[in-house]
PDB file of C-alpha atoms in Angstrom:
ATOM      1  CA  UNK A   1       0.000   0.000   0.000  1.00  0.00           C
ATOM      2  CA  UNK A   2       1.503   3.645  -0.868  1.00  0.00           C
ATOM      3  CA  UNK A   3       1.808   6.023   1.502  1.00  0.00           C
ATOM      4  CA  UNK A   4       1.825   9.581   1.114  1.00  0.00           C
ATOM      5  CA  UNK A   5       5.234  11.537   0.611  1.00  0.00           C
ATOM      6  CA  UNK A   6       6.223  13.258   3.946  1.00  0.00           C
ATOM      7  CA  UNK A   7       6.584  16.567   2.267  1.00  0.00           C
ATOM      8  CA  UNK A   8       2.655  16.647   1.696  1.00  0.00           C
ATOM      9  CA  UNK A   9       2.402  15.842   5.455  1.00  0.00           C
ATOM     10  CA  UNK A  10       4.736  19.537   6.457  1.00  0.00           C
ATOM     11  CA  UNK A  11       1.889  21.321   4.470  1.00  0.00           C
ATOM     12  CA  UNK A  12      -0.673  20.426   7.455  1.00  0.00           C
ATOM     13  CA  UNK A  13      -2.122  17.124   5.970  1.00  0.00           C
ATOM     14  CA  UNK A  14      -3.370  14.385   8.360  1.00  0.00           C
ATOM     15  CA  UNK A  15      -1.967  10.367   8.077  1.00  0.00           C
ATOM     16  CA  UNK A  16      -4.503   8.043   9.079  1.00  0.00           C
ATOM     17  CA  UNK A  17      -3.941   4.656  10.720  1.00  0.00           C
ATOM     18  CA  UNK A  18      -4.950   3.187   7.092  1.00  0.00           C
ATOM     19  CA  UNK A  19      -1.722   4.130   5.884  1.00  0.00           C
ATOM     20  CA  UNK A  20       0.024   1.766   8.025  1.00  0.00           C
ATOM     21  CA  UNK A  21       1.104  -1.724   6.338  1.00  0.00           C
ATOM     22  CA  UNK A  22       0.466  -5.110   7.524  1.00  0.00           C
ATOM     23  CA  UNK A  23       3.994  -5.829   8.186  1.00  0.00           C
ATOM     24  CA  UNK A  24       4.784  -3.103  10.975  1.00  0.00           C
ATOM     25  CA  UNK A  25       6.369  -5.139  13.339  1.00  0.00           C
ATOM     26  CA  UNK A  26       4.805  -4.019  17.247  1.00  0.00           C
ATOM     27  CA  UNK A  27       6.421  -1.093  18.490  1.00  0.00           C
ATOM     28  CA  UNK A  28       6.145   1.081  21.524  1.00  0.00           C
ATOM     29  CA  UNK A  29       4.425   3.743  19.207  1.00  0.00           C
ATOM     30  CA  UNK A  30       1.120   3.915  17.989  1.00  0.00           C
ATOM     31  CA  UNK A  31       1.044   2.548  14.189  1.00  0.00           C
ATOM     32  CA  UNK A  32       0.903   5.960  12.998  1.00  0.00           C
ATOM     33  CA  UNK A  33       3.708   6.885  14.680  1.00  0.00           C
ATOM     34  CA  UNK A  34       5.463   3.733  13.323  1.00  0.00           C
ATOM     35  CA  UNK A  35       4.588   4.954   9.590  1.00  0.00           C
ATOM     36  CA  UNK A  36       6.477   8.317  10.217  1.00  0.00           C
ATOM     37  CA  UNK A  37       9.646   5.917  10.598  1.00  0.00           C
ATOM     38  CA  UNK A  38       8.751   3.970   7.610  1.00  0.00           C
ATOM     39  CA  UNK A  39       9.287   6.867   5.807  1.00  0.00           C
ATOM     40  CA  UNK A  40      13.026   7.916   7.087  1.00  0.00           C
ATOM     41  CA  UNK A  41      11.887  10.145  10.320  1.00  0.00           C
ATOM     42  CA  UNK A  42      13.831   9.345  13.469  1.00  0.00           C
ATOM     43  CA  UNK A  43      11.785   9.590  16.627  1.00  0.00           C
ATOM     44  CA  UNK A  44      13.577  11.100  19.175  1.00  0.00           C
ATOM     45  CA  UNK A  45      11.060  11.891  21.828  1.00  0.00           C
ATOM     46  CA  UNK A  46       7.690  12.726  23.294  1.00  0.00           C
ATOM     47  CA  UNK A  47       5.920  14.848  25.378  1.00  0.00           C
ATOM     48  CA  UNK A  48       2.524  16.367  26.776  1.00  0.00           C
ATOM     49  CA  UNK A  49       1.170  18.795  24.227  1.00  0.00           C
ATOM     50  CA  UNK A  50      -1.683  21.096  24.603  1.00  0.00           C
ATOM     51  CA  UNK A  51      -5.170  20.600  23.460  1.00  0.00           C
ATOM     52  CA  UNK A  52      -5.146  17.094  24.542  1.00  0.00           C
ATOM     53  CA  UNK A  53      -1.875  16.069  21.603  1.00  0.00           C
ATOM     54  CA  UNK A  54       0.247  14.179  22.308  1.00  0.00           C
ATOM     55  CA  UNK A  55       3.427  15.525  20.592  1.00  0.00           C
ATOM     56  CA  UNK A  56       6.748  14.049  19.428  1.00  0.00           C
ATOM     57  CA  UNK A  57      10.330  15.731  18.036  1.00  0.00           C
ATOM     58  CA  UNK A  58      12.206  13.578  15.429  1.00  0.00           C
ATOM     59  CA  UNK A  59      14.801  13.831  12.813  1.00  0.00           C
ATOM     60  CA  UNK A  60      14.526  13.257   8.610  1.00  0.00           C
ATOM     61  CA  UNK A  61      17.884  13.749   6.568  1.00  0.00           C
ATOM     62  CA  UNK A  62      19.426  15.821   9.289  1.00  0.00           C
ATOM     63  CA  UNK A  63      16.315  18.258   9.419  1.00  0.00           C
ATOM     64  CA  UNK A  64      14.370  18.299  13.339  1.00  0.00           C
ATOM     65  CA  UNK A  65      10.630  18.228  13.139  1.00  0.00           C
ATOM     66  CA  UNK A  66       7.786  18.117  15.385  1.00  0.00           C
ATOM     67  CA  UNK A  67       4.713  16.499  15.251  1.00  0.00           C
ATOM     68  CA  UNK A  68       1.654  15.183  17.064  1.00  0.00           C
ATOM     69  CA  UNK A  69      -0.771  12.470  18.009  1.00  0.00           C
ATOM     70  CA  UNK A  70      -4.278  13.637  18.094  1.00  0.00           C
ATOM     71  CA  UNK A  71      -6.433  12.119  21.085  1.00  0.00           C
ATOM     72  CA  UNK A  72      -7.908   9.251  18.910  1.00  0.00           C
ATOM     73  CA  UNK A  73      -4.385   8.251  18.191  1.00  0.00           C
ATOM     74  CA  UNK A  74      -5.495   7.941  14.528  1.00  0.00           C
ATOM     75  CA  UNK A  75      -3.735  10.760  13.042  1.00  0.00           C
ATOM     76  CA  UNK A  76      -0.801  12.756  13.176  1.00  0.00           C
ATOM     77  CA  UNK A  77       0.004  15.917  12.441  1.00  0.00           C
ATOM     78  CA  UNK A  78       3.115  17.519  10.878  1.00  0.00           C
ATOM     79  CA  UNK A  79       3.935  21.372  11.142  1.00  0.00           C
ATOM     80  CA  UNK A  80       4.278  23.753  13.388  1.00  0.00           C
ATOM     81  CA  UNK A  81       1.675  24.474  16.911  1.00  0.00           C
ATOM     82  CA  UNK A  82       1.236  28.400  18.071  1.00  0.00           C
ATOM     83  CA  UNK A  83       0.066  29.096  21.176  1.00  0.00           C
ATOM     84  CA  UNK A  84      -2.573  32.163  21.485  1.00  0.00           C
ATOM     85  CA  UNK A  85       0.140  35.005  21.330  1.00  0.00           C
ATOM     86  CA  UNK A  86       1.857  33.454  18.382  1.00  0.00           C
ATOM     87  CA  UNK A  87       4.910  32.030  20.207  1.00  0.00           C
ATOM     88  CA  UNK A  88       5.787  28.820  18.298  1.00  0.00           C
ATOM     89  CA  UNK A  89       5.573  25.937  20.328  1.00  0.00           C
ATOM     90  CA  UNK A  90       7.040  23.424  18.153  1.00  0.00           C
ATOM     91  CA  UNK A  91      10.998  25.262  18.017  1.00  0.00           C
ATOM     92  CA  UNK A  92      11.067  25.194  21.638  1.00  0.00           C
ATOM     93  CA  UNK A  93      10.437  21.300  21.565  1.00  0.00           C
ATOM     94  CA  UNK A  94      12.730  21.047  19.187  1.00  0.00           C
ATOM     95  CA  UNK A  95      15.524  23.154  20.905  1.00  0.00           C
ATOM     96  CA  UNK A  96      14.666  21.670  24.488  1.00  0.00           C
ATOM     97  CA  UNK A  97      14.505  17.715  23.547  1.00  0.00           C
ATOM     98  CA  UNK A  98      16.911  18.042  19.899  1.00  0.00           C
ATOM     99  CA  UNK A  99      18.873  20.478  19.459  1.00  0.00           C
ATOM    100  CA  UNK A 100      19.802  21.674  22.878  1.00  0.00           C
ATOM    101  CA  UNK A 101      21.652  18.446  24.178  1.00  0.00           C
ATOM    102  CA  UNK A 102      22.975  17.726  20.696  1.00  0.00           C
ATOM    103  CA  UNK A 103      24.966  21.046  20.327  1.00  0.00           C
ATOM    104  CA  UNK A 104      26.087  20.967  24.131  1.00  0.00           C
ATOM    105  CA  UNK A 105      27.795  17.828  23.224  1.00  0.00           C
ATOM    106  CA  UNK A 106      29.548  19.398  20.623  1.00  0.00           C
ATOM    107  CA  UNK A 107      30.276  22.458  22.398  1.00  0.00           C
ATOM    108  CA  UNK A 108      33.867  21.060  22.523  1.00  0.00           C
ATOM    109  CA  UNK A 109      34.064  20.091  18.995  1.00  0.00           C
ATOM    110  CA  UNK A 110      33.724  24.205  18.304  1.00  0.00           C
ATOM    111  CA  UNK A 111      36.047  25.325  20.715  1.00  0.00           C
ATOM    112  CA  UNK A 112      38.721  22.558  18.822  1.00  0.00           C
ATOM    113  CA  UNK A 113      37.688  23.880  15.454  1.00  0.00           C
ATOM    114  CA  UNK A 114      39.807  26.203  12.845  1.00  0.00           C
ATOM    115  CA  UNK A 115      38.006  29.626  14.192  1.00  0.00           C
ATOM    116  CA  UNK A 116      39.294  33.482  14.240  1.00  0.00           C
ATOM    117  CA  UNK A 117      38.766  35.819  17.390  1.00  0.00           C
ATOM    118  CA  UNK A 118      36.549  39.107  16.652  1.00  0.00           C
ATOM    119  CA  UNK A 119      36.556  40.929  19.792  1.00  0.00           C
ATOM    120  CA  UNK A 120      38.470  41.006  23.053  1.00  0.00           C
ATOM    121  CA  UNK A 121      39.685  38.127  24.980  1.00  0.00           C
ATOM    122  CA  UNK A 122      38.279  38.999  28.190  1.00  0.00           C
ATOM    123  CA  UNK A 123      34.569  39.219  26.975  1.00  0.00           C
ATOM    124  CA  UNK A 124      31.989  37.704  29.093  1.00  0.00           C
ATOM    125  CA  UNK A 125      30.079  35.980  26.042  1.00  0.00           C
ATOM    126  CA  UNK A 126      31.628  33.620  23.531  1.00  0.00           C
ATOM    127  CA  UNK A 127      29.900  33.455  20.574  1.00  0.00           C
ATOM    128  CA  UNK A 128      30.548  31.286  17.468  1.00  0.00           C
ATOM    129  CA  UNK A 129      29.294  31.379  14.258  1.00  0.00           C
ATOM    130  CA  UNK A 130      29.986  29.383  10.918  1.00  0.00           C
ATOM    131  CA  UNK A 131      31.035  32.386   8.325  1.00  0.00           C
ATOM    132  CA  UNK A 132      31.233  32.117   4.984  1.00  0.00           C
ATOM    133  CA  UNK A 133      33.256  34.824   3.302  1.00  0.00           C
ATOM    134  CA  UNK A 134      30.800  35.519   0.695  1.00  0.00           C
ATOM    135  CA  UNK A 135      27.846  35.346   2.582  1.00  0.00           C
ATOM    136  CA  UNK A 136      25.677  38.776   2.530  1.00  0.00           C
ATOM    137  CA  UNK A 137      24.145  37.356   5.962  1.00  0.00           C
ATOM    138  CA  UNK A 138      27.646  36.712   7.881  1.00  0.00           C
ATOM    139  CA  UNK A 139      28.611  40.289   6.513  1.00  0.00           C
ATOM    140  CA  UNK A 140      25.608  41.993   7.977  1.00  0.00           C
ATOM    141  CA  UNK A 141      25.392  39.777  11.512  1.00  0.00           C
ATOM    142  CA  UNK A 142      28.987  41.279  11.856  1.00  0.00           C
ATOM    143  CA  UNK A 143      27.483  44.428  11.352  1.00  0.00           C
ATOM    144  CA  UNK A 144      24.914  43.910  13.462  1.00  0.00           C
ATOM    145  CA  UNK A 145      27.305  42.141  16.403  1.00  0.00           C
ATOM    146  CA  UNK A 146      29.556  45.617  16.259  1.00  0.00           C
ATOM    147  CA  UNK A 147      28.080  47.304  19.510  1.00  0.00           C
ATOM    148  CA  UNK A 148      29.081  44.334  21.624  1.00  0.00           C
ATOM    149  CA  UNK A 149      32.133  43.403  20.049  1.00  0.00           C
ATOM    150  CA  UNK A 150      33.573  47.175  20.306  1.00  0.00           C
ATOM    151  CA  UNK A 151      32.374  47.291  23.835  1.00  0.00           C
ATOM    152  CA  UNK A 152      34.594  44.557  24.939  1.00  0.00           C
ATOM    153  CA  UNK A 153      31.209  42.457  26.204  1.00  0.00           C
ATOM    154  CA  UNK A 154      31.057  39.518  23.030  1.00  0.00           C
ATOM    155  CA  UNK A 155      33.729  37.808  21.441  1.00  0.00           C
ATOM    156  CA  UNK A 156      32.489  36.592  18.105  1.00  0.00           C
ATOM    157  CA  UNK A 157      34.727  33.534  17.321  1.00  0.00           C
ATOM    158  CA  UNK A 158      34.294  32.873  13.324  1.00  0.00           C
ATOM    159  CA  UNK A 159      34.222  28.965  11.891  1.00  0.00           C
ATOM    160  CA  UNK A 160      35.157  29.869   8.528  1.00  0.00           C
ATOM    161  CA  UNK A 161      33.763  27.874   5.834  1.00  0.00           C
ATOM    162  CA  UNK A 162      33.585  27.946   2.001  1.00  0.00           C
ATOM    163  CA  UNK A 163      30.573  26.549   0.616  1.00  0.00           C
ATOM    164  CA  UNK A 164      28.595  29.070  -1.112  1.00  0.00           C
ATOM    165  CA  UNK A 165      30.658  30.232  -3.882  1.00  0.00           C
ATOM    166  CA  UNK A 166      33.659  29.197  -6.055  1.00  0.00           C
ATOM    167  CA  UNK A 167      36.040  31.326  -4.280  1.00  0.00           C
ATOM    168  CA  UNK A 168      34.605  31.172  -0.856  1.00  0.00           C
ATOM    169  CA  UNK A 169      37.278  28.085   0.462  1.00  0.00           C
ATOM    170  CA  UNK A 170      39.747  30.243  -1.237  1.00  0.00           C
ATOM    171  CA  UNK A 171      38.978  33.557   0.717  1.00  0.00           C
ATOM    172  CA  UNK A 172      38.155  31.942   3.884  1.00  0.00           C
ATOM    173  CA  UNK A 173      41.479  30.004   3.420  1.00  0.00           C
ATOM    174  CA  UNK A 174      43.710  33.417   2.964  1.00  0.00           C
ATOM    175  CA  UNK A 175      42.113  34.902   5.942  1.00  0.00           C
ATOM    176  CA  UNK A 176      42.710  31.684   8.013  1.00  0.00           C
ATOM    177  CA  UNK A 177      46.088  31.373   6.985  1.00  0.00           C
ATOM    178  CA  UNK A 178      47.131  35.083   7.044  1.00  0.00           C
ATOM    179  CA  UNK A 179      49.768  35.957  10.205  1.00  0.00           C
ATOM    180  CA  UNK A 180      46.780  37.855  11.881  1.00  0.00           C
ATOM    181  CA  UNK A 181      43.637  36.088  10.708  1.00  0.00           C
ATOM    182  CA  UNK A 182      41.018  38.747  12.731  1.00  0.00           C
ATOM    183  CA  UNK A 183      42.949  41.785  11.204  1.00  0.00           C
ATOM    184  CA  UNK A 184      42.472  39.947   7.790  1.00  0.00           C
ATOM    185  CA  UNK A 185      38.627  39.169   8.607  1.00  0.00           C
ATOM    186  CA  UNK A 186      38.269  43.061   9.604  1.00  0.00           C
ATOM    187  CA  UNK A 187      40.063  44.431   5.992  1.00  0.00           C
ATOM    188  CA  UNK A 188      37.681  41.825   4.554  1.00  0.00           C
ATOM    189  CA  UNK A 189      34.367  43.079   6.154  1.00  0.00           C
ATOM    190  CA  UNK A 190      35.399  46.294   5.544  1.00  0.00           C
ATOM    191  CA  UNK A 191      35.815  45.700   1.839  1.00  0.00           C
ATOM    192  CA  UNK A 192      32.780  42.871   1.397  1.00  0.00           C
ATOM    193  CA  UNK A 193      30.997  45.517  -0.735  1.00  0.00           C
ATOM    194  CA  UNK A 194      33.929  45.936  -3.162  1.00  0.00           C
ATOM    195  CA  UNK A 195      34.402  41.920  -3.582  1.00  0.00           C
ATOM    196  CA  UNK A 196      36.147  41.504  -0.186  1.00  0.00           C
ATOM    197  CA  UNK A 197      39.840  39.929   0.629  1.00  0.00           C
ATOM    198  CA  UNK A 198      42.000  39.326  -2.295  1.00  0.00           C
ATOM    199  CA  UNK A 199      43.145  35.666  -2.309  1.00  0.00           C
ATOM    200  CA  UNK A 200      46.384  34.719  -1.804  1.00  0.00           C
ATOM    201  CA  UNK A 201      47.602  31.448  -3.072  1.00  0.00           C
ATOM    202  CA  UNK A 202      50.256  30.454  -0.671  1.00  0.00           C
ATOM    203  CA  UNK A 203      48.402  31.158   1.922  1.00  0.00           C
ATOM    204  CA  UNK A 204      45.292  28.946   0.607  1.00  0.00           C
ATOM    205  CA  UNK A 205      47.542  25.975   0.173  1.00  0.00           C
ATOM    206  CA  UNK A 206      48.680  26.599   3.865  1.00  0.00           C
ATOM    207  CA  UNK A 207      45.145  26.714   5.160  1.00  0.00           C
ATOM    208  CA  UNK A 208      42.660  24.999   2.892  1.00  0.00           C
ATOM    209  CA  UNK A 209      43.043  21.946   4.980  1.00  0.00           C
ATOM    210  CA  UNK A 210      41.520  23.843   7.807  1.00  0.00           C
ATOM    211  CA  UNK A 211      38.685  25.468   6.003  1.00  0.00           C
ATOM    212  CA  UNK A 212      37.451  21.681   4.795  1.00  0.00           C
ATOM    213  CA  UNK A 213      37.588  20.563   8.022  1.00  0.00           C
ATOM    214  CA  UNK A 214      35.440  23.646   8.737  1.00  0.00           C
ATOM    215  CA  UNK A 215      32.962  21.940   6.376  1.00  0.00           C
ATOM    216  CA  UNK A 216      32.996  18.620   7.273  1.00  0.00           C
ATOM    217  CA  UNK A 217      32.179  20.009  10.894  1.00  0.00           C
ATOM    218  CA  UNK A 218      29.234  22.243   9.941  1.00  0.00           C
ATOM    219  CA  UNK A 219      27.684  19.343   7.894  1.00  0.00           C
ATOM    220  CA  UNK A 220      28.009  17.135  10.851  1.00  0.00           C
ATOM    221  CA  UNK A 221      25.884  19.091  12.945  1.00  0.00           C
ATOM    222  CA  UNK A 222      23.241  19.362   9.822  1.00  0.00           C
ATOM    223  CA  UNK A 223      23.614  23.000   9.777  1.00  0.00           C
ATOM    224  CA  UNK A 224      22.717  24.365   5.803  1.00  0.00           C
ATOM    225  CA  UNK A 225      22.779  28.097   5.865  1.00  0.00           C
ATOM    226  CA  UNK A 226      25.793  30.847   7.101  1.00  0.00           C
ATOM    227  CA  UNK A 227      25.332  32.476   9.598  1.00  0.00           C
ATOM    228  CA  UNK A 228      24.665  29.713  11.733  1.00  0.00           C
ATOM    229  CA  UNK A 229      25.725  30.741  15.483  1.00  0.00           C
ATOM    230  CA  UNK A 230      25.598  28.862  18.951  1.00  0.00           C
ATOM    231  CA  UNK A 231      25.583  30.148  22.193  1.00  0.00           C
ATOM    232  CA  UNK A 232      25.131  29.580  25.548  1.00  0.00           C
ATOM    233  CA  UNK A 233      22.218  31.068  27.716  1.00  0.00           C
ATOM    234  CA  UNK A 234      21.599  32.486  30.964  1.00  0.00           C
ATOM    235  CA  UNK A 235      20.918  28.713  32.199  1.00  0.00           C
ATOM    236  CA  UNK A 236      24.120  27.571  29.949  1.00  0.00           C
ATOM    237  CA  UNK A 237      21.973  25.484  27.133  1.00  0.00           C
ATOM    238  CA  UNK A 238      23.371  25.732  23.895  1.00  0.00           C
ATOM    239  CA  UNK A 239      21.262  27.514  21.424  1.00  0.00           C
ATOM    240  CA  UNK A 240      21.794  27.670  17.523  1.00  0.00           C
ATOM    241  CA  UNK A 241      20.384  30.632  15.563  1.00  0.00           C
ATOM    242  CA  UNK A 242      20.476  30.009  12.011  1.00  0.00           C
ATOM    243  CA  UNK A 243      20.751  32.895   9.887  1.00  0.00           C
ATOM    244  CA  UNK A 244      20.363  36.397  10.278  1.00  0.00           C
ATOM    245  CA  UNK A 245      19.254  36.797  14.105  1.00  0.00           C
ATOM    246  CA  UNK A 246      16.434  39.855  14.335  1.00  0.00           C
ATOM    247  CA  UNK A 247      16.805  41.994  16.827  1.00  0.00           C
ATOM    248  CA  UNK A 248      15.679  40.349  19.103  1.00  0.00           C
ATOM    249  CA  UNK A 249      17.572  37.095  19.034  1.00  0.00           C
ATOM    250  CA  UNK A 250      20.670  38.943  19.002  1.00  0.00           C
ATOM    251  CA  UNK A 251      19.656  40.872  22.338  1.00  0.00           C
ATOM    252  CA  UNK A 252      19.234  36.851  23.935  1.00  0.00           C
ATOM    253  CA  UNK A 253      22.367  36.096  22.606  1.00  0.00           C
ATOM    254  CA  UNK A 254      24.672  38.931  23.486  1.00  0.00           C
ATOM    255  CA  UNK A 255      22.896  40.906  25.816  1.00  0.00           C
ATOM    256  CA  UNK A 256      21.314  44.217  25.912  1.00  0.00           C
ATOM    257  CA  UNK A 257      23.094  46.328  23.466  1.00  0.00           C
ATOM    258  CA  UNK A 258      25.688  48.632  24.715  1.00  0.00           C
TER     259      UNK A 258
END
């Protein structure tokens, strides 16, 4: 029996029990649950959900979801649950249950990684971010970041990685391998606009290595867009922003600005 593609289920649609096949072998989860996992999602775990659901968090392809039982335990839905004022309930699952304990533990591997200091050594707040040299986003979260850095409160602590253009290893690789890598990145965000950094060949072949491993290390923690930052909170829980943080989200993560 077919089922139906989990990319019709993120646009709100509802699986019934009657998609389940005969040969589910007996599981802890309800069979609707079970025909999530037929179809490549990971179940990670559950919890109490309002209105009587009961909801999950999983993983598909390196993506986190969230989705939930309804009280017959006949169908499930896939997408995201608001509360009354908006706030989406679904990314704090996510982040409490997923994404939380899975970037704590690799808290380490960032502070091991090929990164470049922005800011002063004695800030309060470490901050890292992947950055790709040619990414509009990274150039305007520095931008954005600027208040706290020059106050001596954040240090901003740069993964560099080159995966969005031809010439981004190469870039990120010159400012990497340059004998001050956070002067470099500063004449490079200061020129972004006029095509950034001019590559510099020996200095690529000396620190190419480190960019790739750069990569290899963002794609290992499924992140797929620059900026993607971590930090930790007031309570120390790791929290990943990906993309450009609003206003907001950069207030949680550095503070209130200077």
């Amino acid at each position: 029996m077919n089922t139906y593609p989990l990319q019709r289920l993120f646009r709100g649609a509802l699986l019934s029990t009657a998609l389940v096949t005969a040969t589910v072998q007996a599981k802890d989860y309800p069979p609707v649950i079970q025909s999530l996992e037929q179809q490549g999602v990971k179940v990670v775990e559950s919890f109490e959900a309002p209105g009587g659901l009961t909801g999950y968090v999983g993983e598909m392809q390196g993506r986190s979801l969230a989705f939930y039982l309804t009280p017959d335990g006949d169908h499930v839905i896939v997408g995201t649950l608001l509360d009354e004022e908006g706030n989406n309930l679904s990314a704090a699952s996510i982040q409490e249950l997923i994404e939380g304990p899975k970037f704590a533990e690799a808290w380490p591997q960032l502070e091991d990684s090929n990164w470049v200091q922005d800011g002063s050594s004695d800030a309060d707040t470490i901050v890292y971010t992947f950055t790709d040299p040619n990414c509009p986003y990274c150039y305007r979260f520095r931008q954005r970041a600027e208040p706290w850095i020059e106050a001596g409160e954040v240090q901003l602590r740069h993964i560099l990685v080159g995966i969005l253009k031809e010439d981004s290893l190469t870039k990120a690789a010159t400012i990497l391998g340059s004998e001050n890598p956070e002067a470099a990145l500063h004449n490079h965000q200061a020129s972004y606009e006029q095509g950034g950094i001019a590559v510099d060949r020996k200095l690529v072949s000396a620190a190419h290595m480190d960019v790739k491993a750069n990569n290899r290390l963002m794609q290992e923690l499924g992140l797929r867009a620059t900026p993607s930052t971590l930090y930790k909170d007031e309570d120390g829980k790791v929290v990943m922003v990906q993309g450009l943080p609003n206003p907001q989200a950069l207030e949680r993560m550095m503070g209130p600005k200077p």
